[in-house]
Every structure is written in C-alpha cells, then in structure tokens.
Coordinates of C-alpha atoms and ligand atoms in Angstrom, one line a residue:
M121 CA 67.9 -160.9 60.2
S122 CA 65.0 -159.1 58.7
V123 CA 65.0 -155.8 56.8
I124 CA 62.0 -153.4 56.9
K125 CA 61.3 -150.2 55.1
I126 CA 60.0 -147.1 57.0
H127 CA 59.3 -144.1 54.8
D128 CA 62.4 -143.9 52.5
K129 CA 64.9 -145.8 54.7
S130 CA 65.8 -149.5 55.3
F131 CA 66.3 -150.8 58.8
E132 CA 67.6 -154.2 59.9
T133 CA 66.8 -156.1 63.2
Y134 CA 69.3 -155.1 65.9
L135 CA 67.7 -156.3 69.2
S136 CA 65.1 -159.0 69.3
A137 CA 61.9 -158.7 71.3
E138 CA 63.2 -161.5 73.6
T139 CA 66.5 -159.8 74.2
I140 CA 64.7 -156.5 75.1
Q141 CA 62.3 -158.2 77.4
Q142 CA 65.0 -160.1 79.2
R143 CA 67.0 -157.0 79.7
V144 CA 64.0 -155.0 80.9
S145 CA 63.2 -157.6 83.5
E146 CA 66.9 -157.5 84.7
I147 CA 66.7 -153.7 85.1
A148 CA 63.4 -154.1 87.0
A149 CA 65.0 -156.7 89.3
A150 CA 67.8 -154.3 90.1
I151 CA 65.3 -151.5 90.9
N152 CA 63.3 -153.9 93.0
T153 CA 66.4 -154.6 95.0
D154 CA 67.7 -151.0 95.2
Y155 CA 64.3 -149.5 96.1
K156 CA 63.0 -152.3 98.5
G157 CA 60.9 -150.6 101.2
R158 CA 60.9 -147.3 99.4
R159 CA 58.4 -145.8 97.0
P160 CA 60.0 -144.3 93.9
L161 CA 58.2 -142.0 91.5
F162 CA 59.0 -143.0 87.9
I163 CA 58.9 -140.0 85.5
A164 CA 58.7 -141.4 81.9
I165 CA 59.6 -139.1 79.1
L166 CA 57.2 -139.2 76.2
N167 CA 56.8 -140.2 73.4
G168 CA 59.6 -142.7 73.0
S169 CA 59.7 -144.3 76.5
F170 CA 56.1 -145.5 76.7
M171 CA 56.8 -149.1 75.9
F172 CA 59.9 -149.4 78.1
A173 CA 58.1 -147.7 81.0
S174 CA 55.1 -150.0 80.6
D175 CA 57.2 -153.2 80.5
L176 CA 59.5 -152.1 83.3
F177 CA 56.5 -151.2 85.5
K178 CA 55.0 -154.7 85.0
H179 CA 58.0 -156.3 86.5
L180 CA 58.1 -154.1 89.7
D181 CA 57.1 -155.7 92.9
I182 CA 57.7 -152.6 95.1
E183 CA 55.3 -149.8 95.7
A184 CA 55.9 -147.3 92.9
E185 CA 54.2 -144.3 91.2
L186 CA 54.4 -143.4 87.6
C187 CA 53.8 -140.2 85.6
F188 CA 54.5 -139.3 82.0
I189 CA 55.8 -136.0 80.8
K190 CA 56.7 -134.4 77.5
L191 CA 59.8 -132.3 77.0
A192 CA 59.7 -129.4 74.6
S193 CA 62.7 -127.3 73.6
Y194 CA 62.4 -123.8 72.5
K195 CA 64.8 -121.0 71.9
G196 CA 64.9 -118.6 74.8
M197 CA 64.1 -115.0 73.9
K198 CA 67.5 -113.8 75.2
S199 CA 69.6 -116.9 75.5
S200 CA 71.1 -118.4 72.4
G201 CA 70.8 -122.0 73.8
N202 CA 67.7 -124.2 73.7
V203 CA 65.7 -124.3 76.9
V204 CA 63.9 -127.5 77.8
T205 CA 60.6 -127.2 79.5
S206 CA 58.3 -130.0 80.7
I207 CA 54.6 -130.5 80.0
G208 CA 52.5 -132.6 82.5
L209 CA 54.7 -132.6 85.5
E210 CA 52.2 -131.9 88.2
D211 CA 53.7 -133.9 91.1
D212 CA 55.6 -132.0 93.7
L213 CA 59.0 -133.7 93.8
F214 CA 60.1 -132.5 97.2
D215 CA 61.5 -135.4 99.1
K216 CA 60.5 -137.9 96.4
E217 CA 62.7 -140.7 95.2
V218 CA 62.6 -140.0 91.4
I219 CA 63.6 -142.3 88.6
I220 CA 63.6 -140.8 85.1
V221 CA 62.7 -143.3 82.4
E222 CA 64.1 -142.5 78.9
D223 CA 64.1 -144.5 75.7
I224 CA 67.5 -143.3 74.5
V225 CA 70.3 -141.0 75.6
D226 CA 72.1 -139.8 72.6
T227 CA 74.1 -136.6 73.1
G228 CA 72.7 -136.2 76.6
K229 CA 71.6 -132.7 75.9
T230 CA 67.9 -133.1 76.7
L231 CA 68.4 -134.6 80.1
H232 CA 71.4 -132.3 80.8
K233 CA 69.1 -129.3 80.3
F234 CA 66.2 -130.8 82.1
L235 CA 67.7 -132.2 85.2
P236 CA 68.4 -128.9 86.9
K237 CA 64.6 -128.1 86.8
L238 CA 63.9 -131.4 88.6
L239 CA 66.7 -130.9 91.1
H240 CA 65.3 -127.4 91.9
Q241 CA 62.3 -129.2 93.5
Q242 CA 64.6 -130.9 95.9
P243 CA 63.8 -134.6 95.4
Q244 CA 65.3 -136.9 98.0
S245 CA 67.1 -138.8 95.2
L246 CA 67.2 -138.7 91.4
K247 CA 68.3 -141.5 89.2
I248 CA 68.1 -142.2 85.4
A249 CA 67.0 -145.4 83.7
T250 CA 67.5 -145.5 80.0
L251 CA 66.9 -148.4 77.7
L252 CA 69.5 -147.3 75.2
H253 CA 72.7 -145.3 75.4
K254 CA 74.8 -144.2 72.5
T255 CA 78.1 -143.8 74.3
D256 CA 80.0 -142.5 71.3
A257 CA 77.5 -139.6 70.8
T258 CA 77.9 -138.2 74.3
E259 CA 78.4 -134.4 74.3
Y260 CA 76.8 -133.7 77.7
P261 CA 78.1 -136.2 80.3
L262 CA 75.4 -137.7 82.6
T263 CA 75.4 -140.3 85.3
L264 CA 73.1 -143.0 84.0
D265 CA 72.1 -145.4 86.8
Y266 CA 70.3 -148.1 84.8
V267 CA 71.2 -148.7 81.2
G268 CA 69.6 -151.4 79.0
F269 CA 72.0 -151.5 76.1
T270 CA 75.0 -149.5 75.0
I271 CA 74.6 -149.1 71.3
P272 CA 76.7 -147.6 68.4
N273 CA 76.0 -144.2 67.1
K274 CA 73.5 -145.3 64.5
F275 CA 69.8 -144.3 64.2
V276 CA 67.4 -146.9 65.7
V277 CA 63.6 -147.4 65.6
G278 CA 61.1 -149.6 67.2
Y279 CA 59.9 -150.4 70.8
G280 CA 58.6 -146.9 71.2
L281 CA 61.2 -145.1 69.0
D282 CA 60.1 -143.6 65.8
Y283 CA 61.4 -142.5 62.4
D284 CA 59.4 -139.5 61.4
G285 CA 56.3 -140.7 63.3
L286 CA 56.4 -144.4 62.3
G287 CA 57.9 -147.6 63.8
R288 CA 56.9 -147.1 67.4
N289 CA 54.8 -150.2 67.4
L290 CA 57.6 -152.6 66.5
K291 CA 58.4 -155.1 69.2
E292 CA 62.1 -155.3 68.1
I293 CA 64.6 -152.5 67.8
Y294 CA 65.9 -151.9 64.3
Q295 CA 69.0 -150.1 63.1
L296 CA 69.5 -148.0 60.0
V297 CA 71.1 -150.1 57.2
Ligands
5GP225 P1 69.8 -136.3 73.3 O1 69.2 -135.1 73.9 O2 70.4 -137.3 74.3 O3 70.8 -136.0 72.2 O4 68.6 -137.0 72.5 C1 67.6 -137.7 73.1 C2 66.4 -137.8 72.2 O5 66.8 -137.8 70.8 C3 65.8 -139.1 72.5 O6 64.9 -139.1 73.6 C4 65.1 -139.4 71.2 O7 63.9 -138.8 71.1 C5 66.0 -138.8 70.1 N1 66.9 -139.8 69.5 C6 68.3 -139.9 69.7 N2 68.8 -140.9 69.0 C7 67.7 -141.5 68.4 C8 67.7 -142.7 67.5 O8 68.6 -143.4 67.2 N3 66.4 -143.0 67.1 C9 65.3 -142.3 67.5 N4 64.1 -142.8 67.0 N5 65.3 -141.2 68.3 C10 66.6 -140.8 68.7

C-alpha cells in the first residue's frame, strides 16, 4: 500500500489501476449485452467522470453516442433548496436511450435534483452508471443500474476525482487516511 500527500492530507491506495480497469470492462460488457441492437446516448457528468467515461467507452462494441455536461447548483431566488442546472446539454433527449455516467454517488442529491430535468424531455429510457457508490451516505434514494464499487463513507481521490483540484490524474483510487 502506498501513501501519497495531496495538499494537506494523506491518502492511501484503495483500488488499484488493474482492479478499476477490470471492473470497468465488466460494466461495459453488461452494457454491450443490455443495449445490443440499440444506440444509447451516454451523458457523462464533468469533471470527475471523464476517465471512467473514456475507459468505459473504449470497451463498447455497440453503436453509442457520448456527450459531456457540467452540473451547477445555485440557490433559487425564491426556493430555499439548491437547484441543479446543466451546462452543455444540447441533445434533444426525446425517445433516446440515455445512460448517465457518474464518478461517484454520495448523498445522491445531485442526481436526484437533476433527473427530473432529463425525464422532462421524455427519453425512451434512463439508466445510471456510477463507478463508485457510498451506500452509507445515501440521503436521496436513487436506482443505480450499473455500479462499479460500493465503498465506505470516506473521501476518495484519483481516477478523475479530485481533492481541491488535484489528484484527478492518478490511475488508482486513494482513500483519506
Ligand atoms: P452527491 O450529490 O451524490 O452527494 O455528490 C456527488 C458529487 O460529490 C460527486 O459527483 C463528486 O463530485 C462529489 N463527491 C462525493 N464524494 C466524493 C469523494 O469521496 N471524493 C471526491 N473527490 N468527490 C466526491
């Protein structure tokens, strides 16, 4: 096990590059089977999911489209809750078979707030693929269709995920010591 330092915090190896790659190829295989003869549109959520989306896409042997979007939350003028809006979603989702690609689902709040906006466009189907899922942190229940790893409620970095801007380039996933 190796320990690295990012900013002021120490992180130890949690998932090796090989373990991640193996699991990503298994998820892709499941999607290849489930979507055979169909043409899903993958919507990857930036920034964290870029590596997962890229590796996942390389393993697909079906026809598939991919777009990247960014979610931003802001406080509504009148509502007290955060509103989630998307930047970069140009595709018309009507009748499309959509697969959301996330790096990590923590409380579930982000997707819980965002999904109604996608469903409003009446896609034919909507599924979620997330590399990591912190099951103990769930506050907003979601149906997750493809989950890479169920992980404890500890902060992680690497493979696209950052700690205060750094660590996204790591091939492994590290956990806060
Ligand atoms: P949720 O809305 O599900 O609570 O949070 C989802 C977002 O929080 C993720 O897309 C990610 O940006 C961030 N996040 C949650 N847990 C972690 C973590 O352990 N590490 C990092 N780097 N980001 C996290």
